[in-house]
Amino acid sequence: MSGSFVVRSRRVVLPDGERPAAVHVQDGVVVAVTGFDEVDGQVVTLAEDEVLLPGLVDSHVHVNEPGRTEWEGFASATRAAAAGGITTIVDMPLNSVPPTVDVEALHVKRAAAEGQVSVDVAVWGGAVPGNTGQLPRLLAAGAVGVKCFLLDSGVPEFPPLDDTGLRVALTELAAVDGLLIAHCEDDDVITAAPQSGGRSYADFLASRPGAAEETAIGRLIAAARDTGARVHVVHLADAAALPMLRAARAEGVRITVETCPHYLTFSAEEVPDGDTSFKCCPPIREAEHREALWRALAAGDIDLVVSDHSPCTPELKRLDVGDFALAWGGIAGLQVTLPVVWSGARARGLTLADVVRWMSAAPARLTGLTGKGAIAVGKDADLVAFAPDERWRVAQLHHRNPVTPYAGRELTGVVRRTWLRGHLLADDAAPLGRLLERSEG
């Protein structure tokens, strides 16, 4: 479906709240939002148990193409996104080979994605030692910002920045108001922690203590304060870091923060020994952290929720031996992000408007994708028909590899239909996604 039509529902999540409405679409763009009965022409009316949401924006996805396409790839990742109500993903600069640390690598990645993406795709650049001069060029070429690690990334082609390198990069970015996002764990703290090995999740958790996140976030805050640059903390797991983030924002440091569905769903106490599908870095922490992260989301102290979809082959997860030290660290969950977060939110008295704020509006704002993030006049007609009360159990997903800690989990909320710029997406449809640049819908 494209051209001119109307989608209406008794429940539509709009920027000013939820109400009955009709969304008028022309040539892939929202041209009017009217009352439910103010319609003519071709009209799609959602079922009584469905809510119309804006398409989600997932600004933290590891597609791994080119170079490690056996881990995922644009075709499978974007099919999974579409099935999960995610109409825009932003691909991380690693674990693709080459990593997206210069303009040439950015062109290589775009060429790999061309013609096989089912949703819209933007990209992050990367900040590594020695590429400071490339950072403004990456932004000018369309990257939405750049990512760095403050400790070893796990892949040799994407080394971390030390404090000097971090400040040099931020100084360069501040000159063009560019955004740096950072994996915040401190190598010295982890080196001093008990070293893990084997099947014990408690031992693995002790090897990546919360203090590693707090120390690295403190370093990032100090560098951002001194340079005036915009920074963002990815995948916060340690709730003890929240007070320093609140204080930094109160004094004017330009810092935002995200968390992820796995930190909001699981707790360390329930991770089975040897089940390395749960391994990620920073690790899933105790239930008290999970509940504090939810409170921070409700209070506005955490800005967004994104998947950090980081899959690999089953062999690299080392489920055969269940050794957390040997297994690749990353959670696969792109397709189930919306129902996972909604299941947790509704259990805590939060609303679909909250979920849309965390998972659509805020990631679009972070990445400068101004055509995304809301059902509003002038925005892309990225729409999702969502059944918030329907229960289902996670089984086969569109991810290239089947390993996920969500396997078999009962969730609430089903994505029934997804429109991308006014086109109804289907599993057997030709890929309709576009490659986006910052400030582009």
XYZ file of C-alpha atoms in Angstrom:
441
model
C 0.000 0.000 0.000
C 1.294 3.451 -0.902
C -0.058 6.627 -2.483
C -2.888 8.224 -0.490
C -4.765 6.434 2.294
C -5.833 6.719 5.926
C -5.086 4.512 8.927
C -7.371 5.019 11.914
C -7.730 3.510 15.336
C -9.608 4.085 18.556
C -6.176 4.206 20.176
C -3.361 6.147 18.492
C -0.203 7.129 20.384
C 0.563 10.716 19.369
C 3.135 13.193 20.729
C 0.463 14.742 22.981
C -0.887 11.432 24.258
C -3.174 8.597 23.258
C -6.563 9.198 21.635
C -8.821 8.070 18.772
C -7.478 9.474 15.516
C -7.144 9.062 11.771
C -3.681 9.341 10.237
C -3.720 10.588 6.653
C -0.821 9.433 4.472
C 0.234 10.723 1.094
C 3.347 9.607 -0.791
C 4.840 8.036 2.328
C 4.421 11.046 4.613
C 1.851 11.927 7.285
C -0.106 14.887 5.905
C -2.832 15.192 8.553
C -3.961 13.752 11.874
C -7.694 14.181 12.371
C -10.566 12.838 14.400
C -11.455 9.176 13.973
C -14.480 9.897 11.768
C -12.873 12.593 9.607
C -11.895 10.284 6.749
C -12.485 9.706 3.068
C -10.911 7.641 0.302
C -9.051 4.441 1.131
C -9.328 3.757 4.865
C -7.672 1.077 6.999
C -9.401 0.695 10.373
C -7.495 -1.175 13.038
C -9.174 -3.887 15.075
C -10.636 -2.983 18.443
C -7.749 -4.676 20.251
C -5.031 -2.845 18.260
C -3.168 0.387 18.972
C -1.473 2.490 16.291
C 2.113 3.364 17.219
C 4.865 5.192 15.368
C 7.542 2.904 14.000
C 10.304 2.342 16.518
C 13.874 3.565 16.081
C 16.574 1.211 17.353
C 19.809 3.177 17.532
C 21.949 0.290 18.815
C 22.150 -2.659 16.421
C 25.174 -4.741 15.407
C 24.409 -5.931 11.866
C 27.964 -7.271 11.348
C 27.986 -6.823 7.557
C 30.290 -6.809 5.716
C 32.887 -9.148 7.160
C 30.939 -11.158 9.742
C 27.697 -11.749 7.886
C 27.506 -15.278 9.288
C 26.695 -13.538 12.607
C 23.750 -11.572 11.164
C 23.605 -9.348 8.060
C 21.386 -6.579 6.716
C 18.768 -8.859 5.136
C 18.004 -10.903 8.257
C 18.432 -8.021 10.720
C 16.047 -5.727 8.901
C 13.442 -8.472 8.394
C 13.571 -9.078 12.142
C 13.254 -5.361 12.810
C 10.213 -5.034 10.553
C 8.520 -8.007 12.224
C 9.126 -6.312 15.578
C 7.690 -2.913 14.668
C 11.103 -1.285 14.251
C 11.173 0.807 11.081
C 14.624 2.359 11.491
C 17.844 0.824 12.784
C 21.219 2.473 13.293
C 24.115 0.112 12.710
C 27.136 0.149 14.983
C 30.643 0.658 13.506
C 31.753 -2.769 14.740
C 31.717 -5.837 14.372
C 31.715 -5.353 10.623
C 34.975 -5.656 8.723
C 36.170 -3.091 7.899
C 34.912 -1.169 10.932
C 33.285 2.145 10.048
C 36.200 4.347 11.120
C 36.706 6.296 7.899
C 34.634 7.488 4.973
C 35.834 4.698 2.695
C 34.592 2.072 5.165
C 31.284 3.949 5.432
C 30.874 3.661 1.655
C 31.748 -0.048 1.819
C 29.041 -0.620 4.441
C 26.424 1.295 2.470
C 27.270 -0.674 -0.645
C 26.826 -3.913 1.296
C 23.413 -2.784 2.545
C 22.124 -1.460 -0.778
C 19.085 -3.299 -2.084
C 18.629 -5.714 0.819
C 17.224 -3.659 3.712
C 13.581 -4.079 4.706
C 13.585 -1.023 6.995
C 15.446 2.271 6.918
C 19.078 2.125 8.033
C 21.477 4.773 9.329
C 25.010 4.208 10.576
C 27.350 5.225 13.373
C 30.979 5.995 12.687
C 33.740 4.858 15.009
C 36.359 6.713 17.060
C 39.589 4.744 17.499
C 43.196 5.750 18.165
C 44.614 7.701 15.251
C 41.426 8.519 13.324
C 40.521 11.868 14.914
C 40.800 13.663 11.594
C 38.225 11.289 10.114
C 35.507 12.112 12.635
C 34.177 15.331 11.034
C 34.417 13.651 7.628
C 32.313 10.707 8.837
C 29.661 13.124 10.081
C 29.732 15.082 6.829
C 29.315 11.808 4.927
C 26.121 11.048 6.856
C 27.084 9.134 10.007
C 24.735 10.098 12.848
C 27.619 10.259 15.342
C 30.615 8.196 16.403
C 31.113 5.428 18.926
C 34.116 4.592 21.053
C 35.063 1.974 23.615
C 36.783 2.888 26.873
C 38.170 -0.659 27.199
C 38.944 -3.528 24.863
C 36.053 -3.993 22.426
C 36.524 -7.712 21.892
C 37.606 -7.297 18.250
C 41.164 -6.212 17.397
C 40.203 -3.906 14.536
C 38.313 -1.558 16.899
C 40.713 -0.596 19.728
C 39.668 1.587 22.672
C 40.422 5.221 23.414
C 42.467 6.154 26.475
C 41.684 9.382 28.328
C 43.933 11.457 26.085
C 42.413 9.967 22.947
C 38.904 10.494 24.323
C 39.543 14.172 24.958
C 41.157 14.695 21.562
C 38.158 13.087 19.873
C 35.683 15.123 21.910
C 37.502 18.368 21.143
C 37.277 17.593 17.428
C 33.603 16.672 17.694
C 32.694 19.694 19.818
C 33.855 21.955 16.990
C 31.104 20.547 14.741
C 28.596 19.705 17.512
C 29.033 16.003 16.775
C 27.867 13.267 19.139
C 30.102 10.628 20.724
C 28.529 7.522 22.225
C 30.628 5.378 24.528
C 30.825 1.845 25.865
C 31.619 2.689 29.472
C 33.556 0.063 31.407
C 36.974 0.704 32.912
C 39.771 -1.708 32.053
C 41.755 -1.087 35.252
C 38.750 -1.912 37.446
C 38.081 -5.102 35.502
C 41.746 -6.122 35.601
C 41.697 -5.785 39.389
C 38.474 -7.791 39.737
C 38.418 -11.566 40.265
C 39.016 -13.261 36.935
C 36.240 -15.570 35.843
C 36.231 -18.849 34.034
C 33.769 -21.674 33.786
C 30.038 -22.055 34.134
C 29.297 -19.875 37.167
C 27.335 -16.748 36.296
C 28.074 -15.280 39.720
C 31.791 -15.541 38.964
C 31.346 -13.857 35.580
C 29.319 -11.047 37.160
C 32.028 -10.484 39.780
C 34.585 -10.138 36.992
C 32.693 -7.128 35.507
C 31.715 -5.149 38.638
C 29.454 -2.127 38.636
C 32.425 0.001 39.642
C 33.811 -0.535 36.132
C 30.783 1.243 34.660
C 30.843 3.987 37.279
C 34.546 4.733 36.807
C 34.292 4.891 33.023
C 31.153 7.038 33.133
C 32.977 9.366 35.503
C 35.803 9.656 32.966
C 33.326 10.406 30.185
C 31.519 13.040 32.250
C 34.804 14.784 33.094
C 35.908 14.826 29.454
C 32.528 16.092 28.275
C 32.521 18.797 30.931
C 35.982 19.987 29.911
C 35.365 19.949 26.154
C 31.684 20.938 25.964
C 30.989 18.009 23.642
C 27.787 15.984 23.437
C 28.127 12.436 24.773
C 25.896 9.434 25.324
C 26.290 6.356 27.529
C 25.269 3.143 25.799
C 23.720 0.083 27.503
C 23.676 1.172 31.166
C 23.360 -1.862 33.459
C 24.638 -0.441 36.753
C 21.981 1.639 38.500
C 24.574 2.944 40.958
C 25.840 5.202 38.162
C 22.544 7.087 37.975
C 23.299 9.698 40.685
C 26.461 10.875 38.909
C 24.577 11.085 35.618
C 21.799 13.122 37.248
C 24.345 15.441 38.844
C 26.232 15.923 35.594
C 23.071 16.852 33.741
C 22.053 19.240 36.493
C 25.318 21.139 36.060
C 24.868 21.351 32.298
C 27.013 18.504 30.991
C 25.517 17.390 27.660
C 25.078 13.716 28.414
C 22.296 11.238 27.690
C 21.960 7.561 28.555
C 20.242 4.417 27.334
C 19.498 1.017 28.742
C 18.434 -2.219 27.057
C 15.585 -4.729 27.271
C 17.751 -7.472 28.776
C 18.738 -5.278 31.718
C 15.049 -4.473 32.270
C 13.884 -8.085 32.010
C 16.403 -10.487 33.497
C 18.288 -10.484 36.779
C 21.569 -12.079 37.759
C 19.779 -14.241 40.296
C 17.835 -16.046 37.564
C 20.595 -16.594 34.977
C 21.342 -20.336 34.931
C 24.959 -21.391 35.299
C 26.306 -22.409 31.917
C 23.631 -20.604 29.884
C 25.885 -18.314 27.901
C 23.001 -16.968 25.800
C 22.693 -14.462 28.679
C 26.293 -13.234 28.408
C 26.717 -9.568 27.541
C 29.016 -6.743 28.607
C 28.287 -4.971 30.831
C 26.546 -7.961 32.398
C 22.969 -8.448 33.505
C 23.051 -7.384 37.159
C 20.964 -8.149 40.230
C 17.218 -7.497 40.443
C 17.742 -4.347 42.499
C 19.528 -2.798 39.506
C 16.739 -3.848 37.142
C 14.070 -2.218 39.277
C 16.142 0.943 39.736
C 16.564 1.190 35.956
C 12.790 1.020 35.541
C 12.333 3.783 38.121
C 14.910 5.907 36.321
C 13.105 5.442 33.012
C 9.821 6.506 34.580
C 11.506 9.556 36.118
C 13.251 10.588 32.888
C 16.751 9.919 34.192
C 17.297 7.336 31.418
C 16.440 8.665 27.982
C 15.912 5.662 25.752
C 15.663 1.891 25.445
C 17.358 0.156 22.505
C 18.183 -3.451 21.781
C 21.994 -3.632 21.611
C 21.281 -6.571 19.307
C 24.687 -8.274 19.174
C 24.352 -11.792 17.795
C 26.972 -14.322 16.767
C 27.087 -17.893 15.527
C 25.966 -20.592 17.984
C 29.535 -21.932 18.078
C 30.872 -18.628 19.447
C 28.338 -18.687 22.295
C 30.039 -21.888 23.556
C 26.838 -23.439 24.813
C 28.626 -26.771 24.394
C 30.780 -26.043 27.446
C 28.825 -23.184 29.041
C 31.974 -21.226 29.823
C 31.186 -17.538 30.323
C 34.822 -16.555 29.887
C 35.034 -18.180 26.450
C 31.623 -17.194 25.049
C 30.989 -14.163 22.858
C 29.277 -11.416 24.839
C 26.108 -10.173 23.192
C 22.331 -10.556 23.422
C 20.229 -11.290 20.340
C 16.790 -9.749 20.727
C 16.040 -7.242 17.965
C 12.703 -8.718 16.879
C 11.268 -8.984 20.395
C 12.376 -5.610 21.771
C 8.915 -4.002 21.727
C 6.954 -6.826 23.394
C 9.748 -7.409 25.907
C 9.778 -3.781 27.022
C 6.001 -3.487 26.914
C 5.594 -6.647 29.022
C 7.794 -5.103 31.709
C 6.296 -1.635 31.434
C 2.662 -2.687 31.778
C 3.527 -4.850 34.787
C 4.838 -1.679 36.458
C 1.904 0.565 35.584
C 3.628 2.358 32.700
C 1.973 3.150 29.390
C 2.451 2.692 25.659
C 3.075 6.437 25.461
C 6.064 5.882 27.752
C 7.336 3.048 25.548
C 7.000 5.197 22.427
C 8.918 8.017 24.107
C 11.803 5.688 25.039
C 11.881 3.611 21.858
C 10.850 5.959 19.060
C 10.959 9.656 19.921
C 14.140 9.649 22.001
C 16.307 7.510 19.675
C 15.185 9.594 16.682
C 16.147 12.766 18.547
C 19.506 11.308 19.630
C 20.447 10.366 16.072
C 19.095 13.495 14.393
C 16.688 11.516 12.204
C 14.087 14.256 12.108
C 11.622 12.395 9.892
C 11.251 9.630 12.451
C 10.017 9.163 15.994
C 6.359 10.251 15.996
C 3.025 10.176 14.231
C 2.895 13.827 13.223
C 2.425 15.946 10.122
C 5.571 15.958 8.014
C 7.012 12.792 9.521
C 7.502 9.582 7.567
C 4.429 7.346 7.662
C 6.168 4.649 9.710
C 3.303 2.989 11.553
C 2.736 -0.125 13.650
C -0.501 -1.961 14.442
C 0.174 -3.403 17.897
C -2.065 -5.717 19.924
C -0.990 -4.865 23.499
C -2.997 -7.551 25.292
C -2.229 -10.595 23.139
C 0.074 -13.163 24.740
C 2.546 -15.322 22.849
C 5.659 -17.400 23.416
C 8.973 -16.674 21.684
C 9.799 -19.352 19.129
C 11.350 -19.001 15.687
C 12.594 -15.496 14.866
C 13.971 -13.850 11.734
C 17.465 -13.506 13.247
C 20.113 -15.391 11.268
C 21.075 -17.455 14.330
C 18.642 -18.904 16.860
C 20.486 -18.334 20.151
C 18.626 -15.883 22.402
C 17.850 -15.794 26.133
C 14.252 -14.923 25.210
C 13.621 -18.354 23.657
C 10.445 -19.869 25.109
C 9.602 -16.754 27.133
C 5.948 -15.680 27.295
C 5.463 -12.047 26.282
C 2.527 -9.685 26.008
C 2.024 -7.616 22.875
C 2.052 -8.637 19.212
C 3.067 -6.593 16.181
C 0.406 -7.370 13.580
C 1.292 -4.952 10.780
C 4.110 -2.520 10.019
C 4.143 0.287 7.462
C 7.397 1.866 6.274
C 6.844 5.262 4.664
C 3.308 4.171 3.838
C 4.241 0.747 2.441
C 2.786 -2.253 4.248
C 5.689 -4.592 4.931
C 5.408 -8.324 4.343
C 7.868 -11.182 4.729
C 7.841 -11.912 1.011
C 7.977 -8.283 -0.159
C 10.938 -6.743 -1.951
C 13.201 -4.778 0.415
C 11.890 -1.211 0.675
C 14.302 0.315 3.170
C 16.509 3.319 2.486
C 19.959 4.295 3.691
C 19.577 7.395 5.826
C 21.807 10.257 6.871
C 21.511 12.503 9.906
C 18.618 14.999 9.627
C 16.946 12.805 7.035
C 13.671 10.936 7.481
